[in-house]
PDB file of C-alpha atoms in Angstrom:
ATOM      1  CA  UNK A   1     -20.347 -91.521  26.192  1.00 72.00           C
ATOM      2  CA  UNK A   2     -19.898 -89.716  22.879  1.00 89.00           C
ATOM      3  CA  UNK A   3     -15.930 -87.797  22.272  1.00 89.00           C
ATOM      4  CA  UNK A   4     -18.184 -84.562  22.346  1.00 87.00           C
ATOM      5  CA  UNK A   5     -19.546 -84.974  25.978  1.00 88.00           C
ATOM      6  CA  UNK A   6     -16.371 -85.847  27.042  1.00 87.00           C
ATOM      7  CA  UNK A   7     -13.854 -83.036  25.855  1.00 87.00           C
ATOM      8  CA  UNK A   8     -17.039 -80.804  27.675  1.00 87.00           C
ATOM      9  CA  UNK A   9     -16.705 -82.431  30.932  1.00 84.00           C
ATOM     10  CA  UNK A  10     -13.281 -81.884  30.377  1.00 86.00           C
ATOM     11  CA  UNK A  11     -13.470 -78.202  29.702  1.00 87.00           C
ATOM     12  CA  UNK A  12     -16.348 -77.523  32.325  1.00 85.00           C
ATOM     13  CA  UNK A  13     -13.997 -79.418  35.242  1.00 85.00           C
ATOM     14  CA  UNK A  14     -10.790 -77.189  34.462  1.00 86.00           C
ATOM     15  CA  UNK A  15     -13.235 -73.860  34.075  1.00 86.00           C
ATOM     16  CA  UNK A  16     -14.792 -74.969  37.528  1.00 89.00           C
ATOM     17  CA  UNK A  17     -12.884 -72.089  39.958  1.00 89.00           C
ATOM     18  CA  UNK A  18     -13.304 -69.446  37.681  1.00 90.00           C
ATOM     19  CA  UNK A  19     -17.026 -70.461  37.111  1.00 91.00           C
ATOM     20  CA  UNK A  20     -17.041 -71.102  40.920  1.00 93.00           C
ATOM     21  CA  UNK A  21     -15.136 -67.488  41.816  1.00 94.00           C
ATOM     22  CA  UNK A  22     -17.783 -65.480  38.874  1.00 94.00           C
ATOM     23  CA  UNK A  23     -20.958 -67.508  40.674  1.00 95.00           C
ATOM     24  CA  UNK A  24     -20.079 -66.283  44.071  1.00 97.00           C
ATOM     25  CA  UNK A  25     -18.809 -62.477  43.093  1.00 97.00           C
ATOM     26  CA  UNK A  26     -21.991 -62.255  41.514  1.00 97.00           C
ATOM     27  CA  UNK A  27     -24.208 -63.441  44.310  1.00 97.00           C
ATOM     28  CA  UNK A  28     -22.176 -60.784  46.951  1.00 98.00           C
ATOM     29  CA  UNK A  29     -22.848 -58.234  44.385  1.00 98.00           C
ATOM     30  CA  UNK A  30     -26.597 -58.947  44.363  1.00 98.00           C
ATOM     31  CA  UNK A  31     -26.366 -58.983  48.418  1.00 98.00           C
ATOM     32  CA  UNK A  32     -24.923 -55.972  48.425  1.00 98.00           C
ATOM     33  CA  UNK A  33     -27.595 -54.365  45.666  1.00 98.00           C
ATOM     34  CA  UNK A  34     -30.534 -56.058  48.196  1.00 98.00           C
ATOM     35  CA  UNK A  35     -28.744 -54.531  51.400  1.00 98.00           C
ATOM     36  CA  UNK A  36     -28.896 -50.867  49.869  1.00 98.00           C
ATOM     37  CA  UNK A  37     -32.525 -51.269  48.377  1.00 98.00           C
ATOM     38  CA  UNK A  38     -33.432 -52.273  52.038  1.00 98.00           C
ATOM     39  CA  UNK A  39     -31.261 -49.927  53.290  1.00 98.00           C
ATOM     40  CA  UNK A  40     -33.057 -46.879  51.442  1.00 98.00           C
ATOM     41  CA  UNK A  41     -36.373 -48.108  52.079  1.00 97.00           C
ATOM     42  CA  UNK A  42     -35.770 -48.331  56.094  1.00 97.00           C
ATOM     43  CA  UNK A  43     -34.184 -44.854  55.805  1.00 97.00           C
ATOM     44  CA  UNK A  44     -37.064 -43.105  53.467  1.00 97.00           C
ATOM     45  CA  UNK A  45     -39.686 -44.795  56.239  1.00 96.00           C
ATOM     46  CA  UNK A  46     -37.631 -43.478  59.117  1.00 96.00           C
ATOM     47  CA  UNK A  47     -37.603 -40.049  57.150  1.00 95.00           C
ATOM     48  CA  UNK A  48     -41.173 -39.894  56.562  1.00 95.00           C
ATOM     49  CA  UNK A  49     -42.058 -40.889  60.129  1.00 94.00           C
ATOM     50  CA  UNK A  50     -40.009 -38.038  61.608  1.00 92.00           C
ATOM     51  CA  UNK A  51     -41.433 -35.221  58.885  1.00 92.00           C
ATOM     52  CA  UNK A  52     -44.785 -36.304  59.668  1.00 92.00           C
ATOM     53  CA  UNK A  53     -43.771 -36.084  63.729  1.00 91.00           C
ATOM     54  CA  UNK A  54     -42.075 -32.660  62.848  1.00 90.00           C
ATOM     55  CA  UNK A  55     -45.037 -31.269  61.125  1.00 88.00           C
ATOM     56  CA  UNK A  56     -47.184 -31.926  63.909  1.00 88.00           C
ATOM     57  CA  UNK A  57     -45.193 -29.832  66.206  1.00 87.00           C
ATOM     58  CA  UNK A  58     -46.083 -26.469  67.277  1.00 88.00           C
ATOM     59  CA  UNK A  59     -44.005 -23.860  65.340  1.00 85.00           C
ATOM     60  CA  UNK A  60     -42.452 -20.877  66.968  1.00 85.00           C
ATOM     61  CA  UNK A  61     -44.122 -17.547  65.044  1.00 85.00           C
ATOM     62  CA  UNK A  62     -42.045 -14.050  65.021  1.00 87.00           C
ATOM     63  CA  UNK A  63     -43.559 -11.019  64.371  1.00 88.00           C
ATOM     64  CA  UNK A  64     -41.874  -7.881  63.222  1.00 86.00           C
ATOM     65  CA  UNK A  65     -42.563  -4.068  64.339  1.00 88.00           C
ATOM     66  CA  UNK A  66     -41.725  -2.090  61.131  1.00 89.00           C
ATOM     67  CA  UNK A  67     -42.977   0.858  62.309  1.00 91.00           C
ATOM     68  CA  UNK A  68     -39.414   2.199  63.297  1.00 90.00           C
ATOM     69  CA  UNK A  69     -38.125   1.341  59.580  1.00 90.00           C
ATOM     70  CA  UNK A  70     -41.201   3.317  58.151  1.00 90.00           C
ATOM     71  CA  UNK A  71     -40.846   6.212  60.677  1.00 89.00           C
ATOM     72  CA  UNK A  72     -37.526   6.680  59.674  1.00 90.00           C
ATOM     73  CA  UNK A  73     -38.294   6.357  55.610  1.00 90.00           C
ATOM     74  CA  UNK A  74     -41.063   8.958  56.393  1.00 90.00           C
ATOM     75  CA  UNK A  75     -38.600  10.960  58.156  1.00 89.00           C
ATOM     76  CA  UNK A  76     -36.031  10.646  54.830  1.00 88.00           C
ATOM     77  CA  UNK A  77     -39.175  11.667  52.535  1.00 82.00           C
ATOM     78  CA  UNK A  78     -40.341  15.007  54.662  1.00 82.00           C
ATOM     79  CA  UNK A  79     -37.260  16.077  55.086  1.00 65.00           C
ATOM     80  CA  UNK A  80     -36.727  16.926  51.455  1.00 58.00           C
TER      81      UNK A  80
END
């Protein structure tokens, strides 16, 4: 074995925890990145489903009498 490969082995066996610590910060971060991405997917599906559900629904309708309001506006206009 060549000088070179040794003084590598070397450096890669003394760099090993920090390699070791960046290797497995890196795989919780893409965990983490995967669990949101599935995490917004289930909750945009959940949404959806309960729109559509809503939409079906009947939907209470008020009406409004403005005859009072335009009585009295006729009232205000006669009167002057």
């Amino acid at each position: 074995m060549s000088q070179k490969k040794v003084d590598y082995y070397k450096q890669a066996k003394a760099n090993r925890k920090r390699e070791e610590k960046k290797k497995n910060l890196r795989k919780a971060f893409d965990y983490t990145i995967l669990g949101l991405i599935a995490l917004a997917i289930v909750v945009w599906i959940g949404w959806s489903a309960y729109d559509m559900y809503e939409s079906k629904q009947p939907r209470a309708v008020a009406e409004v009498d403005y005859s009072a309001v335009s009585d009295y506006v006729q009232s205000l206009n006669t009167a002057k």
